[in-house]
Short mmCIF file of C-alpha atoms in Angstrom, two decimals:
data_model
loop_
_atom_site.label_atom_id
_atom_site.label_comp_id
_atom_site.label_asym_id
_atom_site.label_seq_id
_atom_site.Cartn_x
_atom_site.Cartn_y
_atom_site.Cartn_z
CA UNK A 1245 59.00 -8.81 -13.54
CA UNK A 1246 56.32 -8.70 -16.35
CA UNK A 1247 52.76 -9.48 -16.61
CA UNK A 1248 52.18 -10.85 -19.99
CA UNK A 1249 48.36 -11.31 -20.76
CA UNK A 1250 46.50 -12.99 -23.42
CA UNK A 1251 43.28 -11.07 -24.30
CA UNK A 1252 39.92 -13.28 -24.90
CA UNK A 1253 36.59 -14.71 -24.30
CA UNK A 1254 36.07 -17.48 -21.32
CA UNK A 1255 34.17 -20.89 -21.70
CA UNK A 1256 34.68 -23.67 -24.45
CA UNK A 1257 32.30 -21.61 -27.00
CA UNK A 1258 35.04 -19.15 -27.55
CA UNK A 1259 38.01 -21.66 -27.69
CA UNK A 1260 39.43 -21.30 -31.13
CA UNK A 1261 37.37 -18.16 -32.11
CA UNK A 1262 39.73 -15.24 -34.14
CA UNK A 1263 38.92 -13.44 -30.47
CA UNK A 1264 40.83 -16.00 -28.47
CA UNK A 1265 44.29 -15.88 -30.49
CA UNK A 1266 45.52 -14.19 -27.00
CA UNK A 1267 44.59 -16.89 -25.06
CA UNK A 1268 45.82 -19.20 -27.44
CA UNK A 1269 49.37 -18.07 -27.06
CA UNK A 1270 49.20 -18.08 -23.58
CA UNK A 1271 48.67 -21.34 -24.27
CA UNK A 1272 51.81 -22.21 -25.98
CA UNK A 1273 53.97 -19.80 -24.03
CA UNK A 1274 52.93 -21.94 -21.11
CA UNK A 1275 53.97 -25.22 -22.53
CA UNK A 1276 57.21 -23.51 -23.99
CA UNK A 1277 58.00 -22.39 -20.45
CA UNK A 1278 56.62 -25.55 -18.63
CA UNK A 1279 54.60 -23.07 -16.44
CA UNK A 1280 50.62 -24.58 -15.28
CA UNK A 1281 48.16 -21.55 -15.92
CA UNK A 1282 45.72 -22.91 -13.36
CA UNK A 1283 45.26 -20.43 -10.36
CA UNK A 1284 42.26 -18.50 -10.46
CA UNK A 1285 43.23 -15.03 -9.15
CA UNK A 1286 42.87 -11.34 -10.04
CA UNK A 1287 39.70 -12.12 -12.11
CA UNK A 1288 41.51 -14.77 -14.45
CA UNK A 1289 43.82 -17.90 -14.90
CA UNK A 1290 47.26 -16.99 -13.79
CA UNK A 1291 50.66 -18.80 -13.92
CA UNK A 1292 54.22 -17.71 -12.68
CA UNK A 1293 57.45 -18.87 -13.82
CA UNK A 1294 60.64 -17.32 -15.46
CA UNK A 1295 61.91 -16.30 -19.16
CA UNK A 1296 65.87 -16.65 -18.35
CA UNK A 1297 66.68 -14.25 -14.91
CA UNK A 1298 63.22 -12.73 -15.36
CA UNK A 1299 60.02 -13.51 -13.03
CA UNK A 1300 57.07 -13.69 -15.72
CA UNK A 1301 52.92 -14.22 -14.73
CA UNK A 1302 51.22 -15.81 -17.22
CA UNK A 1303 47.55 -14.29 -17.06
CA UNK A 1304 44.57 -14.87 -19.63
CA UNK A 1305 41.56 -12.30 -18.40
CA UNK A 1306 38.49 -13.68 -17.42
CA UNK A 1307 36.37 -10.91 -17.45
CA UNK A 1308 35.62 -11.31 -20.97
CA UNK A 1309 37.12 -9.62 -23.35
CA UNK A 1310 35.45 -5.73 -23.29
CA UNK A 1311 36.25 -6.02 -19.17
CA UNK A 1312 39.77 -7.14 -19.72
CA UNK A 1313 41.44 -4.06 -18.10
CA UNK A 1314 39.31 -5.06 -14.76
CA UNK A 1315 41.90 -8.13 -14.41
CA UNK A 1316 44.73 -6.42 -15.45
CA UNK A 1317 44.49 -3.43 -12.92
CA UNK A 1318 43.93 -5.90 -10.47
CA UNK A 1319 47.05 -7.21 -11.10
CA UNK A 1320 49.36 -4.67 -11.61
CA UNK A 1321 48.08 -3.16 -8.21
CA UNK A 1322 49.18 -6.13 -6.37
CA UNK A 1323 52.60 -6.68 -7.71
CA UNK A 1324 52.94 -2.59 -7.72
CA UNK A 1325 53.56 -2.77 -10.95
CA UNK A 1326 53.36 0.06 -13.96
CA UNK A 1327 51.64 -0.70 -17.23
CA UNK A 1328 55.36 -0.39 -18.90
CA UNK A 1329 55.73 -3.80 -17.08
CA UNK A 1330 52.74 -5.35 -19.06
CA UNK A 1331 52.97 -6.92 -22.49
CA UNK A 1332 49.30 -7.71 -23.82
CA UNK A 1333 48.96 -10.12 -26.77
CA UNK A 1334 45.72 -9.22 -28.68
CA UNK A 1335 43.91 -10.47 -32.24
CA UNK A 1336 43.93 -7.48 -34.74
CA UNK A 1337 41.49 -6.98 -38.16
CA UNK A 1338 43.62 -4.12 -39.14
CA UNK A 1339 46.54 -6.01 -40.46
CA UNK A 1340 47.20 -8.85 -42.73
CA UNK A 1341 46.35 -12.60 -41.55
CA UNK A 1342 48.29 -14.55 -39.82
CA UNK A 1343 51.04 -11.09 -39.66
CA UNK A 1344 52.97 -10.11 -36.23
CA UNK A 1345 52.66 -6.75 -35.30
CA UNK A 1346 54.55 -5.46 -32.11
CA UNK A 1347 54.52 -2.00 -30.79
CA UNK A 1348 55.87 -0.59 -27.65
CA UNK A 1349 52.65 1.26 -26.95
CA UNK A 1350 49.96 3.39 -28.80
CA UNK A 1351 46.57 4.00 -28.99
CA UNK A 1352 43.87 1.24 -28.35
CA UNK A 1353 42.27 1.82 -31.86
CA UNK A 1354 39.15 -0.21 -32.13
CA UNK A 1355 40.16 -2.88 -30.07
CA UNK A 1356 37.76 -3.08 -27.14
CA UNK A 1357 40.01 -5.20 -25.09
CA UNK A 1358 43.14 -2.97 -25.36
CA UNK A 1359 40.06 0.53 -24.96
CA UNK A 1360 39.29 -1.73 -21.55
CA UNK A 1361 42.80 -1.43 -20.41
CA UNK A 1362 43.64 1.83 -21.49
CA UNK A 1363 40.43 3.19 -19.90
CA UNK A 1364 41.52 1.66 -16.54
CA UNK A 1365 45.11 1.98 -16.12
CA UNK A 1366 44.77 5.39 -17.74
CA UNK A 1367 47.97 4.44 -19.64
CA UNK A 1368 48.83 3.37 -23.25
CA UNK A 1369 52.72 2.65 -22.60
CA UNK A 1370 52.39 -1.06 -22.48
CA UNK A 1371 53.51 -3.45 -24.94
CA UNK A 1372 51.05 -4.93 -27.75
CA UNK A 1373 52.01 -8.43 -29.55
CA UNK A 1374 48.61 -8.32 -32.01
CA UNK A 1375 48.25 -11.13 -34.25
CA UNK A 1376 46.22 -10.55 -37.68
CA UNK A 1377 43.09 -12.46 -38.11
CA UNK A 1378 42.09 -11.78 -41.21
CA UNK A 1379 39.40 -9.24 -42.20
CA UNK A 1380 35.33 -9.20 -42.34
CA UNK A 1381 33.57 -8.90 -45.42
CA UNK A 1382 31.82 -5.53 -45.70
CA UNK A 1383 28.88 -6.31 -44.91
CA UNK A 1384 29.71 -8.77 -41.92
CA UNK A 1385 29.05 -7.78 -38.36
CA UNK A 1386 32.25 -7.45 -36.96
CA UNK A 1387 31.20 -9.30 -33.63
CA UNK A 1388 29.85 -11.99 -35.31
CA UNK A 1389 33.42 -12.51 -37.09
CA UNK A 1390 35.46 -11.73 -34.44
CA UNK A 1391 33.34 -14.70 -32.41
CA UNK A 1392 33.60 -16.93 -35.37
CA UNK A 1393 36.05 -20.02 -35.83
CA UNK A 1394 39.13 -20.25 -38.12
CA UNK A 1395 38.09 -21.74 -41.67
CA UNK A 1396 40.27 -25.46 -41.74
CA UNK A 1397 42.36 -24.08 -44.54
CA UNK A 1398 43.98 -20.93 -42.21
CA UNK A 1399 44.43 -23.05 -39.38
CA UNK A 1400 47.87 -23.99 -39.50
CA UNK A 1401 48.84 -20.22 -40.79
CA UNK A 1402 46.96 -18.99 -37.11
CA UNK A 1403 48.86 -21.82 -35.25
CA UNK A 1404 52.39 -20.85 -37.12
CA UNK A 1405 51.60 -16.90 -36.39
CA UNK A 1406 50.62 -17.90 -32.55
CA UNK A 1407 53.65 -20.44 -32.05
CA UNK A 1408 55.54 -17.16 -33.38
CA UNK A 1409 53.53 -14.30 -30.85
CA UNK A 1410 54.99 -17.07 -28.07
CA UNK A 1411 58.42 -16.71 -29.58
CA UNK A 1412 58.32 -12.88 -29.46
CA UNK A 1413 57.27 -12.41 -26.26
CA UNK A 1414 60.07 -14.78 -25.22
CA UNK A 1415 62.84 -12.58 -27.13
CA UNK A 1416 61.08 -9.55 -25.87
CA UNK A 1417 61.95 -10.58 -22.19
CA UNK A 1418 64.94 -11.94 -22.50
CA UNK A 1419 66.69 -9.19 -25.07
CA UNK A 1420 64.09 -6.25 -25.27
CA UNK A 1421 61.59 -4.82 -27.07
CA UNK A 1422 63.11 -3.25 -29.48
CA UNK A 1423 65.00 -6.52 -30.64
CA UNK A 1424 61.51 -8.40 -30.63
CA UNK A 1425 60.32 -6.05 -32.80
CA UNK A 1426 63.33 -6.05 -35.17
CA UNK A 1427 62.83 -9.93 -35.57
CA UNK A 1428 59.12 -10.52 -35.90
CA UNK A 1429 57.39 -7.47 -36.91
CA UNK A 1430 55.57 -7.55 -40.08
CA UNK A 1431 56.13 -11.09 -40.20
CA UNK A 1432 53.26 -13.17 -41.91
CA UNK A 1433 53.42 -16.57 -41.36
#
């Protein structure tokens, strides 16, 4: 069984911001696995199904995304899971837009989402899937970008790159990690 959560911001204001690419994919992994996220549980959305012989949840964090390790504790205490059974899909400046970047685990770097989680599970062996959304201009506030929109002309680069995050996770369940990361990383799309 694996909990695979989509980092982001709640309400409509934050829909298609560069924060939100983890919700985003939850999105589309949801209508790739015809599974409703719609129950309101463990301080988020949540949605159970299967990827092949494997139980999945489906979970986008609506604690906002500095408090995102609140749900995600929550969870993994219920279904006494470990944070090796997570797989956490997050939006990364560090790395080239619209590029797929999967590691097995690692530091939280300055990601306060994936600090949130760290901090709380006391763990960083769970799996990233970070998608790049492009980089601020020097003298940008990097809160202000990260809660800023896509320009029109990148849109269908972030869609392709989220479409495939969905993919990735898929392979990851169904084949492993390592062969996820053999097919996708790096990728720019």
């Amino acid at each position: 069984m694996y909990i695979i959560a989509g980092l982001g911001n709640p309400g409509k204001k934050y829909e298609d911001t560069r924060h939100n690419v983890g919700f985003s994919t939850i999105d589309v992994l949801a209508d790739k696995l015809n599974i409703k996220v719609n129950k309101i549980k463990f301080k988020g959305l949540v949605g159970e199904g299967r990827i092949g012989n494997e139980k999945v949840i489906l979970l986008k964090p609506h604690t906002f995304m500095n408090n995102s390790g609140e749900s995600i504790v929550e969870i993994l205490n219920f279904y006494k899971l470990k944070p090796e059974d997570l797989m956490v899909i997050v939006d990364d400046i560090d790395i080239e837009f619209a590029q797929l970047k999967i590691k097995k685990n690692g530091s939280a770097g300055t990601h306060n989402g994936l600090k949130s989680i760290v901090n709380l599970t006391g763990s960083k062996d769970f799996a990233r899937f970070k998608i790049g959304v492009g980089k601020k201009h020097p003298n940008e506030d990097l809160a202000s970008f990260v809660l800023s929109n896509f320009p029109s002309k990148d849109r269908k680069h972030i869609a392709d790159a989220i479409d495939a995050c969905a993919d990735a996770v898929i392979d990851a369940v169904d084949s492993g990690i390592d062969k996820s990361m053999n097919s996708y990383n790096n990728n720019i799309y």
